[in-house]
PDB file of C-alpha atoms in Angstrom:
ATOM      1  CA  MET T   1      72.935 120.647 161.613  1.00  0.00           C
ATOM      2  CA  ILE T   2      74.410 123.897 160.277  1.00  0.00           C
ATOM      3  CA  LYS T   3      77.947 122.607 160.851  1.00  0.00           C
ATOM      4  CA  GLN T   4      77.228 119.622 158.598  1.00  0.00           C
ATOM      5  CA  TYR T   5      76.006 121.938 155.817  1.00  0.00           C
ATOM      6  CA  ILE T   6      79.103 124.112 156.172  1.00  0.00           C
ATOM      7  CA  LYS T   7      81.367 121.047 156.124  1.00  0.00           C
ATOM      8  CA  ASN T   8      79.780 119.804 152.880  1.00  0.00           C
ATOM      9  CA  TYR T   9      79.404 123.255 151.254  1.00  0.00           C
ATOM     10  CA  LEU T  10      80.677 123.088 147.666  1.00  0.00           C
ATOM     11  CA  THR T  11      82.206 119.659 148.244  1.00  0.00           C
ATOM     12  CA  GLY T  12      81.432 116.499 146.314  1.00  0.00           C
ATOM     13  CA  ASP T  13      82.734 112.955 146.474  1.00  0.00           C
ATOM     14  CA  GLN T  14      85.847 113.787 144.434  1.00  0.00           C
ATOM     15  CA  VAL T  15      86.011 117.556 143.980  1.00  0.00           C
ATOM     16  CA  THR T  16      85.619 120.855 145.765  1.00  0.00           C
ATOM     17  CA  LEU T  17      84.426 124.069 144.145  1.00  0.00           C
ATOM     18  CA  ARG T  18      86.254 127.174 145.348  1.00  0.00           C
ATOM     19  CA  LYS T  19      86.930 130.739 144.285  1.00  0.00           C
ATOM     20  CA  ILE T  20      89.370 131.344 141.459  1.00  0.00           C
ATOM     21  CA  THR T  21      92.580 133.100 142.492  1.00  0.00           C
ATOM     22  CA  LYS T  22      95.356 134.757 140.502  1.00  0.00           C
ATOM     23  CA  ALA T  23      97.467 131.664 141.197  1.00  0.00           C
ATOM     24  CA  ASP T  24      94.969 129.705 139.049  1.00  0.00           C
ATOM     25  CA  TYR T  25      95.302 131.928 135.965  1.00  0.00           C
ATOM     26  CA  LYS T  26      98.238 129.979 134.467  1.00  0.00           C
ATOM     27  CA  PHE T  27      96.496 126.618 135.000  1.00  0.00           C
ATOM     28  CA  TYR T  28      93.260 128.061 133.595  1.00  0.00           C
ATOM     29  CA  SER T  29      95.113 129.257 130.471  1.00  0.00           C
ATOM     30  CA  ASN T  30      96.739 125.850 130.022  1.00  0.00           C
ATOM     31  CA  ILE T  31      93.346 124.128 130.075  1.00  0.00           C
ATOM     32  CA  GLU T  32      91.550 126.689 127.911  1.00  0.00           C
ATOM     33  CA  ASP T  33      94.331 126.646 125.304  1.00  0.00           C
ATOM     34  CA  VAL T  34      93.776 122.956 124.499  1.00  0.00           C
ATOM     35  CA  MET T  35      92.148 123.150 121.083  1.00  0.00           C
ATOM     36  CA  GLU T  36      90.204 119.882 121.494  1.00  0.00           C
ATOM     37  CA  SER T  37      88.501 121.346 124.568  1.00  0.00           C
ATOM     38  CA  ARG T  38      87.731 124.624 122.815  1.00  0.00           C
ATOM     39  CA  LEU T  39      86.146 122.723 119.915  1.00  0.00           C
ATOM     40  CA  LEU T  40      83.885 120.882 122.383  1.00  0.00           C
ATOM     41  CA  MET T  41      82.603 123.913 124.263  1.00  0.00           C
ATOM     42  CA  ASN T  42      83.090 127.185 122.408  1.00  0.00           C
ATOM     43  CA  ASP T  43      80.910 128.037 119.419  1.00  0.00           C
ATOM     44  CA  GLY T  44      83.095 130.928 118.268  1.00  0.00           C
ATOM     45  CA  ILE T  45      85.792 130.752 115.641  1.00  0.00           C
ATOM     46  CA  PRO T  46      88.379 128.426 117.203  1.00  0.00           C
ATOM     47  CA  PHE T  47      91.201 130.944 117.310  1.00  0.00           C
ATOM     48  CA  PRO T  48      93.594 130.474 120.241  1.00  0.00           C
ATOM     49  CA  PRO T  49      93.032 133.176 122.874  1.00  0.00           C
ATOM     50  CA  THR T  50      95.970 135.083 124.314  1.00  0.00           C
ATOM     51  CA  ASP T  51      97.001 135.051 127.966  1.00  0.00           C
ATOM     52  CA  ALA T  52      95.695 138.631 128.147  1.00  0.00           C
ATOM     53  CA  ASP T  53      92.296 137.402 126.858  1.00  0.00           C
ATOM     54  CA  HIS T  54      92.170 134.800 129.621  1.00  0.00           C
ATOM     55  CA  GLU T  55      93.220 137.254 132.323  1.00  0.00           C
ATOM     56  CA  LYS T  56      90.676 139.839 131.169  1.00  0.00           C
ATOM     57  CA  PHE T  57      87.897 137.216 131.156  1.00  0.00           C
ATOM     58  CA  LEU T  58      88.743 135.972 134.658  1.00  0.00           C
ATOM     59  CA  GLY T  59      89.163 139.528 135.948  1.00  0.00           C
ATOM     60  CA  GLU T  60      85.664 140.467 134.796  1.00  0.00           C
ATOM     61  CA  ILE T  61      83.885 137.638 136.614  1.00  0.00           C
ATOM     62  CA  SER T  62      81.895 139.088 139.456  1.00  0.00           C
ATOM     63  CA  SER T  63      78.945 138.039 141.548  1.00  0.00           C
ATOM     64  CA  GLU T  64      77.756 141.627 141.143  1.00  0.00           C
ATOM     65  CA  LYS T  65      77.187 140.759 137.474  1.00  0.00           C
ATOM     66  CA  GLU T  66      75.452 137.585 138.623  1.00  0.00           C
ATOM     67  CA  ASP T  67      78.101 135.354 137.085  1.00  0.00           C
ATOM     68  CA  TYR T  68      79.400 132.736 139.484  1.00  0.00           C
ATOM     69  CA  MET T  69      82.515 130.902 138.346  1.00  0.00           C
ATOM     70  CA  PHE T  70      84.324 128.404 140.528  1.00  0.00           C
ATOM     71  CA  ALA T  71      87.611 126.577 140.275  1.00  0.00           C
ATOM     72  CA  ILE T  72      87.207 122.796 140.299  1.00  0.00           C
ATOM     73  CA  GLU T  73      89.794 121.272 142.596  1.00  0.00           C
ATOM     74  CA  LEU T  74      90.481 117.636 143.383  1.00  0.00           C
ATOM     75  CA  LYS T  75      89.310 117.208 146.952  1.00  0.00           C
ATOM     76  CA  ASP T  76      92.276 115.272 148.308  1.00  0.00           C
ATOM     77  CA  GLU T  77      95.137 116.443 146.089  1.00  0.00           C
ATOM     78  CA  LYS T  78      94.105 120.147 145.997  1.00  0.00           C
ATOM     79  CA  VAL T  79      94.857 120.278 142.246  1.00  0.00           C
ATOM     80  CA  PHE T  80      93.091 122.767 139.923  1.00  0.00           C
ATOM     81  CA  ILE T  81      91.449 120.736 137.122  1.00  0.00           C
ATOM     82  CA  GLY T  82      88.970 123.146 135.544  1.00  0.00           C
ATOM     83  CA  THR T  83      86.163 125.631 136.004  1.00  0.00           C
ATOM     84  CA  ILE T  84      82.408 125.559 136.356  1.00  0.00           C
ATOM     85  CA  ALA T  85      79.995 128.478 136.179  1.00  0.00           C
ATOM     86  CA  VAL T  86      76.478 129.755 136.675  1.00  0.00           C
ATOM     87  CA  TYR T  87      75.589 132.619 134.341  1.00  0.00           C
ATOM     88  CA  LEU T  88      72.662 134.413 132.693  1.00  0.00           C
ATOM     89  CA  VAL T  89      70.679 134.259 135.918  1.00  0.00           C
ATOM     90  CA  ASN T  90      67.117 135.408 135.230  1.00  0.00           C
ATOM     91  CA  TRP T  91      65.542 136.200 138.594  1.00  0.00           C
ATOM     92  CA  ASN T  92      62.144 137.025 137.043  1.00  0.00           C
ATOM     93  CA  ASN T  93      61.765 133.548 135.578  1.00  0.00           C
ATOM     94  CA  SER T  94      63.972 131.772 138.109  1.00  0.00           C
ATOM     95  CA  THR T  95      66.330 130.282 135.513  1.00  0.00           C
ATOM     96  CA  CYS T  96      70.061 130.185 134.878  1.00  0.00           C
ATOM     97  CA  HIS T  97      72.625 128.622 132.567  1.00  0.00           C
ATOM     98  CA  VAL T  98      75.629 126.505 133.517  1.00  0.00           C
ATOM     99  CA  GLY T  99      78.899 125.598 131.842  1.00  0.00           C
ATOM    100  CA  ILE T 100      81.911 123.484 132.707  1.00  0.00           C
ATOM    101  CA  SER T 101      85.453 123.007 131.446  1.00  0.00           C
ATOM    102  CA  VAL T 102      87.670 120.181 132.708  1.00  0.00           C
ATOM    103  CA  GLY T 103      91.275 119.725 131.615  1.00  0.00           C
ATOM    104  CA  PRO T 104      91.931 116.814 129.225  1.00  0.00           C
ATOM    105  CA  ASP T 105      94.024 114.891 131.771  1.00  0.00           C
ATOM    106  CA  TYR T 106      91.032 114.805 134.135  1.00  0.00           C
ATOM    107  CA  GLN T 107      88.226 113.901 131.737  1.00  0.00           C
ATOM    108  CA  GLU T 108      86.367 110.578 131.787  1.00  0.00           C
ATOM    109  CA  LYS T 109      87.090 110.073 135.499  1.00  0.00           C
ATOM    110  CA  GLY T 110      83.788 111.332 136.894  1.00  0.00           C
ATOM    111  CA  TYR T 111      85.189 114.665 138.080  1.00  0.00           C
ATOM    112  CA  GLY T 112      82.998 116.744 135.765  1.00  0.00           C
ATOM    113  CA  THR T 113      79.834 114.898 136.790  1.00  0.00           C
ATOM    114  CA  ASP T 114      80.733 115.287 140.467  1.00  0.00           C
ATOM    115  CA  ALA T 115      81.468 118.997 139.977  1.00  0.00           C
ATOM    116  CA  MET T 116      78.137 119.532 138.181  1.00  0.00           C
ATOM    117  CA  LYS T 117      76.265 117.791 141.001  1.00  0.00           C
ATOM    118  CA  VAL T 118      77.972 120.085 143.523  1.00  0.00           C
ATOM    119  CA  LEU T 119      77.075 123.127 141.422  1.00  0.00           C
ATOM    120  CA  LEU T 120      73.455 121.991 141.154  1.00  0.00           C
ATOM    121  CA  ASP T 121      73.357 121.641 144.940  1.00  0.00           C
ATOM    122  CA  PHE T 122      74.613 125.227 145.180  1.00  0.00           C
ATOM    123  CA  ILE T 123      72.054 126.490 142.661  1.00  0.00           C
ATOM    124  CA  PHE T 124      69.022 124.689 144.082  1.00  0.00           C
ATOM    125  CA  GLY T 125      70.118 124.922 147.721  1.00  0.00           C
ATOM    126  CA  TYR T 126      71.348 128.513 147.886  1.00  0.00           C
ATOM    127  CA  MET T 127      69.823 130.386 144.945  1.00  0.00           C
ATOM    128  CA  ASN T 128      66.141 130.849 144.225  1.00  0.00           C
ATOM    129  CA  VAL T 129      66.314 129.108 140.848  1.00  0.00           C
ATOM    130  CA  ASN T 130      63.721 126.705 139.469  1.00  0.00           C
ATOM    131  CA  LYS T 131      65.386 125.661 136.214  1.00  0.00           C
ATOM    132  CA  VAL T 132      68.974 125.161 135.102  1.00  0.00           C
ATOM    133  CA  LYS T 133      69.733 125.201 131.373  1.00  0.00           C
ATOM    134  CA  LEU T 134      72.701 124.416 129.179  1.00  0.00           C
ATOM    135  CA  GLN T 135      73.646 123.901 125.577  1.00  0.00           C
ATOM    136  CA  VAL T 136      75.957 121.145 124.351  1.00  0.00           C
ATOM    137  CA  PHE T 137      77.243 120.271 120.902  1.00  0.00           C
ATOM    138  CA  SER T 138      75.641 117.089 119.587  1.00  0.00           C
ATOM    139  CA  TYR T 139      79.028 115.496 118.863  1.00  0.00           C
ATOM    140  CA  ASN T 140      80.171 115.953 122.488  1.00  0.00           C
ATOM    141  CA  LYS T 141      78.818 112.567 123.582  1.00  0.00           C
ATOM    142  CA  ARG T 142      80.813 112.461 126.866  1.00  0.00           C
ATOM    143  CA  ALA T 143      79.291 115.750 128.007  1.00  0.00           C
ATOM    144  CA  VAL T 144      75.751 114.692 127.045  1.00  0.00           C
ATOM    145  CA  SER T 145      76.184 111.482 129.062  1.00  0.00           C
ATOM    146  CA  SER T 146      77.519 113.401 132.070  1.00  0.00           C
ATOM    147  CA  TYR T 147      74.622 115.876 131.990  1.00  0.00           C
ATOM    148  CA  GLU T 148      72.109 113.026 131.810  1.00  0.00           C
ATOM    149  CA  LYS T 149      73.741 111.441 134.890  1.00  0.00           C
ATOM    150  CA  CYS T 150      73.133 114.747 136.684  1.00  0.00           C
ATOM    151  CA  GLY T 151      69.430 114.651 135.762  1.00  0.00           C
ATOM    152  CA  PHE T 152      69.312 116.965 132.736  1.00  0.00           C
ATOM    153  CA  HIS T 153      66.773 116.219 130.007  1.00  0.00           C
ATOM    154  CA  LEU T 154      66.959 117.028 126.315  1.00  0.00           C
ATOM    155  CA  GLU T 155      64.462 119.841 125.708  1.00  0.00           C
ATOM    156  CA  GLY T 156      65.234 120.694 122.127  1.00  0.00           C
ATOM    157  CA  THR T 157      67.624 120.594 119.245  1.00  0.00           C
ATOM    158  CA  LEU T 158      68.973 123.604 117.408  1.00  0.00           C
ATOM    159  CA  ARG T 159      69.426 121.958 114.032  1.00  0.00           C
ATOM    160  CA  GLU T 160      72.644 122.634 112.119  1.00  0.00           C
ATOM    161  CA  GLU T 161      73.438 125.522 114.470  1.00  0.00           C
ATOM    162  CA  LEU T 162      77.222 125.040 114.608  1.00  0.00           C
ATOM    163  CA  PHE T 163      79.813 124.869 111.825  1.00  0.00           C
ATOM    164  CA  ARG T 164      82.732 122.605 112.779  1.00  0.00           C
ATOM    165  CA  PHE T 165      85.022 120.197 110.925  1.00  0.00           C
ATOM    166  CA  GLY T 166      83.723 121.374 107.559  1.00  0.00           C
ATOM    167  CA  LYS T 167      80.027 120.709 108.191  1.00  0.00           C
ATOM    168  CA  TYR T 168      77.041 121.785 110.296  1.00  0.00           C
ATOM    169  CA  HIS T 169      76.161 120.146 113.620  1.00  0.00           C
ATOM    170  CA  ASP T 170      73.203 120.324 115.987  1.00  0.00           C
ATOM    171  CA  ILE T 171      73.293 121.916 119.429  1.00  0.00           C
ATOM    172  CA  PHE T 172      71.254 120.230 122.154  1.00  0.00           C
ATOM    173  CA  VAL T 173      69.359 122.346 124.660  1.00  0.00           C
ATOM    174  CA  MET T 174      69.073 120.565 128.013  1.00  0.00           C
ATOM    175  CA  GLY T 175      67.319 121.524 131.227  1.00  0.00           C
ATOM    176  CA  LEU T 176      66.837 120.431 134.811  1.00  0.00           C
ATOM    177  CA  LEU T 177      63.901 121.504 136.964  1.00  0.00           C
ATOM    178  CA  ARG T 178      64.136 121.879 140.735  1.00  0.00           C
ATOM    179  CA  LYS T 179      61.381 119.278 141.261  1.00  0.00           C
ATOM    180  CA  ASP T 180      63.298 116.714 139.162  1.00  0.00           C
ATOM    181  CA  TRP T 181      66.506 117.442 141.073  1.00  0.00           C
ATOM    182  CA  GLU T 182      64.653 117.001 144.368  1.00  0.00           C
ATOM    183  CA  MET T 183      63.196 113.673 143.166  1.00  0.00           C
ATOM    184  CA  ASN T 184      66.726 112.444 142.394  1.00  0.00           C
ATOM    185  CA  LEU T 185      67.787 113.333 145.956  1.00  0.00           C
ATOM    186  CA  ILE T 186      65.052 111.110 147.383  1.00  0.00           C
ATOM    187  CA  LYS T 187      66.135 108.059 145.311  1.00  0.00           C
TER     188      LYS T 187
END
């Protein structure tokens, strides 16, 4: 039984989640430098980060800080296609936040949904977390659809929270409870 869990650990139908290595830094920078992606996931001023910014960010990720970031790799081809993370873990309330970034060449192929399902298995199967939360820009329809496929529910709307493309947009707050995740496993 344990061998089966180890075999499937951090592995989905299409992707594997693994640690990020220095060899990934260049690929990470290439993905994070795509302005369309930055406009879909980053609420800061969309100024292109430098390679040093990327390296500093990746170098500061540590499980000691209770941030868990994984590389997303295609299972068969062993190709780095993005990152996925657990952060802001609140052990008192048993909650955490998640985020994902998939390179443009690999979007709309189900890889992000598969990666999120693997991450949720990690969170609910190996961490003592009851609720997973995320925020997504209202105009990022592909991401909203993917999160719904993973079982997330809309919990609220931060109205006109984000200024992009010359106007204000809403940010959706979504959540997934352990009991709902477990119900989806039974189906």
